[in-house]
């Protein structure tokens, strides 16, 4: 790089006209580069100058001390747990599970306008084995409650649950013999009110959940709910048949 | 049994099976599988017990009741006007229709005359709701066929319709816009222009969908000559709506038994020819064009006048009257505390919902609460025909058939 010209800009930055002599170019042409550099090298670096340094680093223009300083500035220290929680909270896989009216608004949340993919929650899974998050979107009837509980049990830890809408939080407008609030049969992390809640409200609930996951390094719901000792699989059953987890006997339909 | 791609023609399934089975081979072993209530293709919480012979569905039995909400029983415990939000939540894609059927039945018992403007406003919202319901059907059933882009397109347009509902009533779903005696409020300023703008877009978009799907090789292969049920069988099973019209019977209550001034509008009833899944698809797409036309006509001819019956025994007095009129205050108090009383009797009020004949039966004992509210939900009746439609077809086609049946479990289980 050969310095061709230099002048001071209106905001105090120095504009340097640089020329690259080694690159073969057609006759009569020259490769020019305009680079803005700070007048005061000790001044706090602006975003633009950070960008320029990052570009230089990627090009391999930084060397020795400069490179070492760059690396020192760029390294961020964290714990593995925090990093894992950060990653987890930004890629929740919801279960494709619609119960009633709220299920339609849940579909709207995934669809074009609200586009939950912006937060990384768009990969809706049809199997509970692959899902991290169950959104109870609608009314849970007495007949459906054991099924929902079984779906929740089939999900792998760490797992979260959002109760969407009034029906599965407080029985809503119905409040009769047929509806069960979700808290009666499974742990719920976030309740989203509404009948049905707007898609924006559901996104708000999911973002609250994200905050919760990031703040709480202990992700297991048993710890969160102080529910250790409520495991359904007994130790001696595990000792005889290690594959006994989630396997039901011939007459046991799991309530379904 | 294995079926290779080249052998899968469009002929009857028996021929295909016969071709592949040796003459003296024993019949395939039968396998019963359970599908649902949690399954992404059942459009809700439908559970199906399916008897399979190889890949062919030999028999099936729907098991319902997983979203039973006790709505009919709850309605018996509420004043007439407080029942509306409860019945709206049955068929949750067609909430205006639920409210319309119920209000129509109560108005019949009361012998109320509905102002013309209210009838037109009802038609505008009913037809917009029909569009919104069909858009969900289109998006989710194309998703079942493996086309995800239709889901994005369908819900993009549906959002616009929900914006219109929000503008006129304040809510996206379950708007409680239709009241006994008329509608809750007159449409706000700018609503008409917004609806017109949307309808113009919607015409173009529908044409785009049809360009995408109508001649699509996969859609044709998956839908044509699949799930055929003839008209007499459908009638014997009580099937109504697009399913019956796809088999060639032009039964549509908007024409056959006009309500809410539907006889003022000029529209056609699209019918199919053989009653296969492709006809069902085409009938619904054509219906959407007709709905756009009806809303346009209703906006053009929207009469001036009251948006709700001026009978103060039935409808709440306007806010400004409460400050000046003692009588209005008394009416308001009576309506809000007890509600209005309805003369004893029975009434059955059928309307054409996106899925067929949706009707409400109301029996009154003369008090301010209905003695019985029963809904004839089209999804519930149409689901009977599913066995006829899906029997002896491949299990993959059975998913497409269920999508074209378009059941809404909230309406089936209530």
XYZ file of C-alpha atoms in Angstrom:
670
model
C 0.000 0.000 0.000
C 1.370 3.365 -0.977
C -0.006 6.561 0.458
C -1.066 8.833 -2.344
C -2.887 11.637 -0.594
C -4.180 12.657 2.818
C -6.715 15.214 4.007
C -8.804 15.964 7.109
C -12.554 15.517 6.811
C -15.224 17.801 8.308
C -15.716 15.589 11.404
C -12.028 15.392 12.199
C -11.339 12.026 10.614
C -8.415 11.700 8.269
C -9.103 10.390 4.778
C -6.167 8.603 3.215
C -5.950 7.696 -0.412
C -3.993 4.473 -0.729
C -2.745 2.757 -3.808
C -1.891 -0.894 -4.230
C 1.083 -1.097 -6.576
C 1.476 -4.865 -6.716
C -1.828 -5.819 -8.244
C -1.597 -6.180 -12.029
C -4.204 -3.966 -13.648
C -4.951 -2.974 -17.253
C -2.865 -0.146 -18.535
C -3.965 3.306 -17.514
C -5.869 2.077 -14.424
C -4.853 2.036 -10.832
C -6.458 0.478 -7.806
C -7.344 3.039 -5.221
C -8.637 2.619 -1.752
C -10.071 5.291 0.442
C -9.656 4.616 4.101
C -10.780 6.749 6.974
C -8.641 6.692 10.076
C -9.049 8.410 13.418
C -6.985 11.449 14.161
C -6.565 10.415 17.791
C -5.448 6.794 18.135
C -6.219 6.836 21.908
C -9.846 7.924 21.427
C -12.533 5.317 22.227
C -12.996 3.277 19.097
C -16.171 3.817 17.155
C -18.267 1.051 15.687
C -16.986 1.923 12.240
C -13.357 1.657 13.231
C -14.095 -1.660 14.925
C -15.576 -2.850 11.691
C -12.510 -1.722 9.765
C -10.207 -3.516 12.181
C -12.261 -6.667 11.932
C -11.991 -6.471 8.185
C -8.223 -5.992 8.382
C -7.954 -8.973 10.680
C -9.902 -11.148 8.279
C -7.701 -10.053 5.406
C -4.616 -10.913 7.395
C -3.400 -7.314 7.510
C -3.044 -7.332 11.313
C 0.216 -8.655 12.634
C 2.111 -9.247 15.883
C 1.113 -6.797 18.641
C -1.831 -5.417 16.769
C -3.199 -8.903 16.252
C -2.665 -9.854 19.887
C -4.470 -6.742 21.047
C -7.327 -7.486 18.692
C -7.732 -11.017 20.030
C -7.635 -9.819 23.638
C -10.375 -7.309 22.939
C -12.544 -9.822 21.140
C -12.590 -12.659 23.622
C -15.681 -12.925 25.795
C -15.594 -14.984 28.973
C -18.663 -16.880 30.098
C -19.590 -20.124 31.713
C -20.562 -23.166 29.727
C -23.960 -23.191 31.388
C -24.672 -19.634 30.395
C -23.577 -20.245 26.841
C -25.736 -23.366 26.662
C -28.732 -21.517 28.102
C -28.235 -18.698 25.646
C -28.188 -21.130 22.758
C -31.120 -23.089 24.139
C -33.262 -20.032 24.711
C -32.807 -18.886 21.133
C -33.697 -22.148 19.446
C -36.718 -23.606 21.179
C -38.551 -26.191 19.114
C -42.270 -25.913 19.853
C -44.524 -28.946 19.568
C -47.024 -28.756 16.695
C -49.989 -28.919 18.965
C -53.233 -27.053 18.520
C -56.223 -27.638 20.705
C -58.776 -25.023 19.701
C -59.125 -21.351 18.817
C -55.705 -20.467 20.265
C -54.207 -23.043 17.914
C -55.224 -20.806 15.012
C -53.539 -17.807 16.623
C -50.498 -20.003 17.269
C -50.458 -20.731 13.527
C -50.631 -16.990 12.911
C -47.618 -16.594 15.189
C -45.630 -18.960 12.994
C -47.039 -17.457 9.767
C -45.925 -14.525 7.689
C -46.680 -11.404 9.679
C -45.470 -12.175 13.168
C -42.911 -14.685 11.909
C -41.609 -16.296 15.035
C -38.600 -17.512 13.044
C -37.050 -14.141 13.878
C -36.434 -15.501 17.373
C -35.567 -19.022 16.310
C -38.781 -20.752 17.351
C -40.176 -21.687 13.969
C -39.069 -25.319 13.835
C -42.331 -26.813 15.070
C -41.911 -30.527 15.724
C -44.690 -33.040 15.369
C -43.112 -35.505 17.789
C -42.850 -34.663 21.480
C -39.473 -36.440 21.536
C -37.996 -33.642 19.445
C -39.757 -30.701 21.048
C -38.535 -28.407 23.830
C -41.670 -26.382 24.294
C -45.316 -27.338 24.470
C -47.756 -24.523 23.876
C -51.145 -25.516 25.222
C -53.112 -23.558 22.682
C -56.717 -23.902 23.651
C -59.082 -25.626 25.988
C -58.018 -28.851 27.639
C -60.996 -31.091 28.277
C -61.073 -33.806 30.898
C -60.726 -36.377 28.121
C -57.697 -34.590 26.657
C -55.850 -33.878 29.900
C -54.209 -37.350 30.226
C -53.098 -37.127 26.605
C -51.530 -33.713 27.172
C -49.812 -34.961 30.298
C -48.454 -37.939 28.385
C -47.164 -35.695 25.614
C -45.445 -33.551 28.209
C -43.928 -36.623 29.838
C -42.639 -37.818 26.482
C -40.741 -34.590 25.902
C -37.071 -34.723 26.788
C -35.499 -32.515 29.429
C -34.984 -29.601 29.445
C -38.578 -28.784 28.554
C -40.919 -25.879 29.015
C -44.637 -25.301 28.814
C -46.687 -22.257 27.911
C -50.363 -22.196 28.667
C -51.879 -20.032 25.967
C -55.234 -18.418 26.482
C -57.751 -18.228 29.266
C -59.149 -21.774 28.978
C -56.079 -23.736 29.982
C -55.037 -21.122 32.550
C -58.298 -20.429 34.354
C -61.067 -22.184 32.355
C -61.918 -18.892 30.660
C -65.468 -18.103 29.634
C -66.563 -21.689 30.091
C -65.605 -22.503 33.646
C -67.701 -25.675 33.642
C -67.526 -29.442 34.140
C -65.635 -30.148 30.926
C -62.513 -27.975 31.117
C -59.396 -28.487 33.227
C -56.841 -25.754 33.862
C -53.359 -26.903 32.887
C -51.843 -26.241 36.312
C -53.942 -29.094 37.698
C -52.027 -31.743 35.817
C -48.688 -30.379 34.624
C -46.126 -27.687 35.390
C -46.568 -24.514 33.359
C -43.846 -21.877 33.003
C -45.655 -18.997 31.335
C -49.361 -18.166 31.155
C -50.441 -15.982 28.253
C -53.820 -14.335 28.929
C -56.409 -13.642 26.253
C -59.300 -15.360 24.549
C -57.559 -16.037 22.279
C -54.362 -14.022 22.832
C -53.116 -12.044 19.870
C -50.049 -13.530 18.146
C -48.069 -10.607 19.549
C -49.145 -11.620 23.049
C -47.896 -15.151 22.470
C -44.580 -13.796 21.217
C -44.379 -11.696 24.355
C -44.942 -14.837 26.416
C -42.297 -16.760 24.511
C -39.798 -13.931 24.955
C -40.558 -13.919 28.689
C -39.780 -17.617 28.646
C -36.530 -16.906 26.808
C -35.550 -14.433 29.486
C -36.416 -17.001 32.128
C -34.274 -19.670 30.476
C -31.326 -17.275 30.178
C -31.590 -16.120 33.772
C -32.087 -19.541 35.330
C -29.191 -21.867 34.660
C -31.065 -24.804 36.170
C -33.398 -25.806 33.407
C -35.105 -28.895 34.861
C -38.745 -28.363 35.710
C -38.511 -30.613 38.787
C -36.062 -28.195 40.337
C -38.078 -25.206 39.293
C -41.199 -26.691 40.792
C -39.472 -28.254 43.779
C -40.755 -31.625 42.576
C -37.872 -34.030 43.123
C -39.153 -37.375 44.355
C -42.200 -37.319 42.089
C -40.529 -39.410 39.391
C -42.808 -42.124 38.097
C -40.101 -44.647 37.275
C -38.982 -46.517 40.363
C -35.296 -47.219 40.901
C -35.698 -51.013 41.169
C -37.731 -51.091 37.965
C -34.864 -49.326 36.253
C -32.390 -51.781 37.750
C -34.171 -54.823 36.272
C -35.068 -53.355 32.884
C -33.003 -50.331 31.998
C -35.256 -49.652 29.010
C -38.309 -49.276 31.233
C -38.457 -45.523 30.795
C -41.692 -44.543 29.054
C -42.612 -48.096 28.183
C -46.146 -48.997 29.083
C -47.492 -52.388 29.949
C -49.940 -54.247 27.686
C -53.041 -53.018 29.529
C -51.691 -49.618 30.412
C -52.890 -47.081 27.892
C -51.425 -44.210 29.835
C -54.928 -42.831 30.202
C -55.231 -42.203 26.471
C -47.703 -55.281 -0.264
C -45.481 -52.916 -2.132
C -46.562 -50.520 -4.818
C -43.996 -49.174 -7.210
C -44.322 -45.716 -8.629
C -44.982 -46.815 -12.180
C -47.818 -49.079 -11.143
C -49.746 -46.401 -9.295
C -52.281 -45.367 -11.865
C -55.507 -43.559 -11.261
C -57.739 -46.624 -11.560
C -59.768 -48.183 -8.779
C -57.656 -49.394 -5.913
C -58.970 -52.955 -6.129
C -57.507 -53.350 -9.617
C -54.139 -52.175 -8.406
C -54.154 -54.593 -5.505
C -55.330 -57.444 -7.710
C -52.561 -56.713 -10.196
C -49.907 -57.099 -7.556
C -51.246 -60.061 -5.716
C -50.780 -63.554 -7.006
C -54.151 -65.242 -7.715
C -53.820 -67.774 -4.916
C -52.031 -65.557 -2.414
C -53.710 -65.131 0.969
C -55.203 -61.814 1.915
C -52.911 -59.307 3.588
C -52.727 -59.249 7.324
C -54.857 -56.515 8.827
C -53.263 -53.957 11.083
C -55.088 -51.537 13.358
C -53.290 -48.295 14.030
C -54.227 -45.377 16.170
C -53.881 -41.880 14.787
C -54.261 -38.894 17.066
C -55.542 -37.190 19.145
C -52.198 -35.461 18.802
C -51.322 -35.616 15.144
C -50.358 -32.691 12.918
C -52.620 -33.813 10.070
C -55.849 -34.295 12.005
C -56.566 -30.544 12.114
C -57.193 -30.513 15.810
C -57.603 -33.323 18.271
C -59.390 -35.936 16.215
C -58.519 -39.531 16.982
C -58.867 -42.157 14.301
C -58.664 -45.917 14.589
C -57.584 -47.100 11.176
C -57.671 -50.674 9.918
C -54.961 -51.149 7.344
C -54.326 -53.873 4.828
C -50.817 -53.120 3.731
C -50.977 -49.480 2.729
C -54.683 -49.504 2.057
C -57.228 -48.208 4.536
C -59.925 -50.861 4.902
C -61.918 -49.292 7.673
C -61.710 -46.410 10.076
C -63.514 -45.080 13.064
C -63.284 -41.516 14.324
C -63.200 -41.055 18.080
C -64.258 -37.595 19.131
C -64.762 -35.632 22.324
C -61.214 -34.478 22.998
C -62.224 -30.814 22.988
C -65.626 -31.295 24.505
C -66.265 -27.983 26.200
C -69.839 -28.294 27.411
C -70.873 -25.220 25.453
C -74.508 -26.225 24.993
C -74.900 -26.885 28.698
C -73.114 -23.657 29.642
C -75.482 -21.751 27.342
C -78.469 -22.908 29.399
C -77.059 -21.078 32.392
C -76.577 -17.701 30.773
C -78.886 -14.889 29.723
C -79.711 -14.908 26.005
C -77.296 -12.163 25.045
C -74.490 -13.606 27.164
C -74.656 -16.913 25.277
C -73.236 -15.327 22.101
C -69.555 -15.317 23.185
C -69.847 -18.951 24.301
C -71.362 -20.291 21.083
C -68.852 -18.297 19.025
C -66.092 -20.506 20.363
C -67.524 -23.741 18.956
C -66.500 -23.711 15.330
C -63.577 -21.417 15.925
C -62.907 -20.726 12.261
C -66.479 -19.595 11.613
C -67.308 -17.539 14.663
C -69.551 -15.080 12.865
C -71.605 -17.992 11.606
C -72.081 -19.465 15.074
C -73.249 -16.098 16.398
C -75.483 -15.617 13.351
C -77.185 -19.006 13.748
C -77.795 -18.447 17.433
C -78.992 -14.842 17.074
C -81.171 -15.848 14.153
C -82.903 -18.477 16.281
C -83.467 -16.074 19.179
C -84.715 -13.383 16.785
C -87.122 -15.945 15.323
C -88.529 -16.662 18.778
C -88.828 -12.941 19.476
C -90.351 -12.256 16.055
C -87.885 -9.397 15.546
C -87.527 -7.439 12.373
C -83.845 -6.834 11.619
C -82.947 -3.467 10.036
C -81.756 -3.784 6.450
C -78.413 -2.165 7.202
C -77.756 -4.677 9.975
C -78.546 -7.531 7.594
C -76.086 -6.170 5.032
C -73.392 -5.631 7.663
C -73.927 -9.215 8.781
C -73.532 -10.461 5.221
C -70.293 -8.477 4.791
C -68.792 -10.010 7.914
C -70.125 -13.495 7.254
C -68.596 -13.594 3.793
C -65.283 -12.163 5.007
C -65.334 -14.879 7.654
C -66.009 -17.496 4.992
C -62.920 -16.246 3.146
C -60.862 -16.387 6.338
C -62.054 -19.913 7.101
C -61.341 -21.164 3.592
C -57.878 -19.587 3.754
C -57.054 -21.654 6.836
C -58.403 -24.719 5.047
C -56.285 -23.924 1.992
C -53.122 -23.279 3.978
C -53.343 -26.325 6.214
C -54.538 -28.774 3.588
C -51.767 -27.748 1.205
C -49.411 -28.238 4.139
C -50.723 -31.803 4.353
C -49.971 -32.239 0.661
C -46.433 -30.999 1.268
C -46.739 -27.418 -0.002
C -45.691 -25.073 2.765
C -45.780 -21.848 0.738
C -49.580 -21.919 0.554
C -49.594 -21.810 4.342
C -47.635 -18.535 4.327
C -49.788 -17.040 1.557
C -53.082 -18.106 3.095
C -52.230 -16.738 6.509
C -50.898 -13.507 5.010
C -54.339 -12.830 3.519
C -56.099 -14.049 6.645
C -54.203 -11.494 8.701
C -55.691 -8.775 6.502
C -59.210 -10.084 7.111
C -58.580 -10.245 10.845
C -57.389 -6.628 10.685
C -60.742 -5.718 9.143
C -62.569 -7.573 11.925
C -60.464 -5.762 14.457
C -61.362 -2.460 12.850
C -65.114 -3.082 12.980
C -65.372 -4.865 16.315
C -62.118 -4.496 18.252
C -61.162 -8.178 18.234
C -59.465 -10.504 15.776
C -61.279 -13.691 16.678
C -64.536 -14.236 18.555
C -65.618 -10.699 17.888
C -69.154 -10.881 19.296
C -70.091 -8.486 16.524
C -73.440 -10.045 15.670
C -76.014 -9.321 18.350
C -79.629 -10.276 18.858
C -81.418 -7.647 16.745
C -78.524 -6.539 14.556
C -74.842 -5.899 14.998
C -72.890 -4.402 17.877
C -71.745 -1.203 16.201
C -71.930 0.466 12.860
C -68.800 0.091 10.733
C -66.193 2.776 11.432
C -65.127 5.435 8.976
C -62.659 4.112 6.432
C -63.775 0.508 6.851
C -65.472 0.383 3.475
C -62.407 1.659 1.621
C -60.202 -0.809 3.447
C -62.495 -3.726 2.628
C -62.600 -2.693 -1.018
C -58.819 -2.474 -1.122
C -58.556 -5.920 0.399
C -61.072 -7.446 -2.011
C -59.133 -6.083 -4.949
C -55.950 -7.688 -3.616
C -57.777 -10.881 -2.788
C -59.031 -11.362 -6.347
C -55.479 -11.180 -7.639
C -54.119 -13.393 -4.904
C -56.776 -16.033 -5.514
C -55.794 -16.093 -9.149
C -52.192 -16.526 -8.091
C -53.129 -19.465 -5.857
C -55.062 -21.054 -8.666
C -52.139 -20.565 -11.010
C -49.984 -22.332 -8.432
C -52.300 -25.211 -7.638
C -54.983 -25.865 -10.240
C -52.753 -27.500 -12.820
C -50.037 -28.539 -10.419
C -48.902 -32.062 -11.202
C -48.641 -33.091 -7.546
C -51.990 -31.576 -6.617
C -53.677 -33.311 -9.538
C -52.077 -36.658 -8.729
C -52.947 -36.406 -5.079
C -56.487 -35.097 -5.403
C -58.056 -36.272 -8.648
C -60.165 -39.443 -8.482
C -59.432 -39.787 -4.770
C -62.074 -40.078 -2.085
C -65.042 -40.218 -4.441
C -68.426 -40.464 -2.767
C -71.584 -40.151 -4.834
C -74.404 -37.744 -4.132
C -77.041 -40.233 -2.811
C -74.575 -41.589 -0.235
C -73.685 -38.070 0.893
C -77.352 -37.131 1.194
C -78.076 -40.322 3.132
C -75.315 -39.383 5.564
C -76.630 -35.829 5.920
C -73.537 -34.227 4.421
C -73.902 -30.591 3.389
C -71.700 -27.749 2.244
C -68.792 -27.906 -0.197
C -68.601 -31.702 0.142
C -72.126 -32.146 -1.162
C -71.729 -29.435 -3.792
C -68.569 -31.126 -5.047
C -70.712 -34.160 -5.868
C -72.947 -32.038 -8.063
C -75.817 -31.092 -5.768
C -76.204 -27.290 -5.696
C -77.640 -27.230 -2.166
C -76.689 -23.976 -0.537
C -78.904 -22.416 2.099
C -78.006 -18.945 0.913
C -80.015 -19.766 -2.243
C -82.289 -22.554 -1.057
C -83.539 -20.798 2.052
C -82.272 -17.200 1.934
C -81.667 -15.470 5.230
C -80.234 -12.066 6.104
C -81.069 -10.593 2.667
C -78.969 -13.096 0.720
C -81.644 -12.991 -2.000
C -80.589 -9.388 -2.730
C -77.235 -10.479 -4.078
C -76.280 -12.015 -7.355
C -73.954 -14.962 -6.880
C -73.448 -18.447 -8.177
C -73.228 -21.759 -6.389
C -70.169 -23.624 -7.631
C -70.673 -27.363 -8.010
C -68.369 -30.233 -8.852
C -68.945 -33.176 -11.128
C -67.799 -36.488 -9.641
C -67.227 -35.564 -5.987
C -63.525 -36.362 -5.682
C -61.019 -34.378 -3.641
C -60.128 -32.174 -6.578
C -63.779 -31.130 -6.938
C -63.873 -30.325 -3.244
C -60.811 -28.168 -3.658
C -62.169 -26.407 -6.749
C -65.599 -25.810 -5.198
C -64.049 -24.029 -2.227
C -61.747 -21.943 -4.408
C -64.690 -20.895 -6.587
C -66.718 -20.133 -3.472
C -64.049 -17.690 -2.383
C -64.466 -15.766 -5.654
C -68.223 -15.678 -5.080
C -67.765 -14.451 -1.512
C -65.669 -11.543 -2.767
C -68.472 -10.678 -5.170
C -71.094 -10.799 -2.422
C -69.107 -8.465 -0.150
C -68.621 -6.034 -3.031
C -72.346 -6.027 -3.766
C -73.203 -5.590 -0.088
C -70.856 -2.599 0.153
C -72.326 -1.085 -3.013
C -75.883 -1.440 -1.816
C -75.325 -0.812 1.887
C -78.536 0.926 2.982
C -78.682 3.738 5.493
C -80.469 3.198 8.775
C -80.088 1.514 12.134
C -77.402 -1.059 12.704
C -79.463 -2.712 15.441
C -83.134 -2.928 16.203
C -84.404 0.241 17.915
C -86.423 -1.942 20.323
C -84.978 -0.916 23.675
C -86.329 -4.066 25.316
C -83.811 -6.060 23.262
C -80.854 -3.833 22.405
C -78.836 -1.685 24.772
C -79.598 2.045 24.569
C -76.799 4.184 23.119
C -74.391 5.637 25.629
C -75.540 9.262 25.229
C -79.142 8.359 26.073
C -78.087 7.085 29.488
C -77.109 10.587 30.603
C -80.408 12.196 29.654
C -83.147 9.603 29.748
C -84.362 7.829 32.867
C -86.164 5.297 30.722
C -82.977 4.436 28.894
C -81.234 3.923 32.202
C -83.952 1.511 33.330
C -83.745 -0.410 30.066
C -79.978 -0.581 30.367
C -80.225 -1.854 33.928
C -82.806 -4.485 33.030
C -80.819 -5.725 30.058
C -77.504 -5.911 31.876
C -78.821 -7.566 35.026
C -81.535 -9.932 33.837
C -81.449 -9.710 30.054
C -84.515 -9.865 27.897
C -87.222 -12.504 28.181
C -88.148 -14.602 25.212
C -91.666 -16.012 24.647
C -91.891 -19.796 25.049
C -91.363 -21.849 21.941
C -88.844 -23.625 19.763
C -86.909 -22.359 16.789
C -84.510 -23.933 14.334
C -82.433 -21.516 12.278
C -80.140 -22.964 9.598
C -77.465 -20.983 7.761
C -74.730 -21.890 5.305
C -71.416 -21.962 7.132
C -68.092 -22.559 5.327
C -68.536 -26.250 6.124
C -72.240 -26.709 5.411
C -75.555 -26.374 7.175
C -74.911 -24.810 10.548
C -78.115 -24.522 12.501
C -79.118 -23.502 15.948
C -82.059 -24.936 17.819
C -83.245 -22.849 20.731
C -86.080 -23.773 23.081
C -87.401 -21.099 25.348
C -89.481 -21.519 28.477
C -90.332 -17.844 28.719
C -87.497 -16.879 31.047
C -84.411 -14.792 30.323
C -82.238 -17.906 29.831
C -82.613 -20.460 27.063
C -83.990 -23.829 28.169
C -81.954 -25.613 25.496
C -79.440 -24.532 22.898
C -78.395 -27.130 20.374
C -76.153 -26.629 17.410
C -76.280 -28.740 14.300
C -72.644 -28.440 13.420
C -71.743 -29.370 9.840
C -68.298 -30.751 10.781
C -69.915 -33.294 13.094
C -72.294 -34.574 10.443
C -69.738 -34.438 7.632
C -67.275 -36.496 9.637
C -69.659 -39.454 9.247
C -68.857 -39.471 5.560
C -65.134 -39.754 6.182
C -65.321 -43.539 6.386
C -66.993 -43.690 2.985
C -64.454 -41.266 1.525
C -61.303 -42.839 2.835
C -62.168 -46.532 2.699
C -60.113 -48.527 0.214
C -57.706 -45.698 -0.496
C -54.039 -45.400 0.358
C -53.110 -44.107 3.781
C -51.382 -41.113 2.162
C -54.576 -40.233 0.289
C -56.529 -40.572 3.462
C -54.599 -37.597 4.897
C -55.460 -35.557 1.813
C -59.097 -36.626 2.101
C -59.232 -35.537 5.722
C -57.778 -32.172 4.695
C -60.434 -31.780 2.009
C -63.149 -32.743 4.492
C -62.055 -29.713 6.553
C -63.386 -30.694 9.964
C -63.152 -28.272 12.867
C -62.961 -30.240 16.073
C -64.230 -27.395 18.203
C -67.487 -27.599 16.293
C -67.643 -31.398 16.387
C -67.109 -31.779 20.116
C -68.602 -28.469 21.298
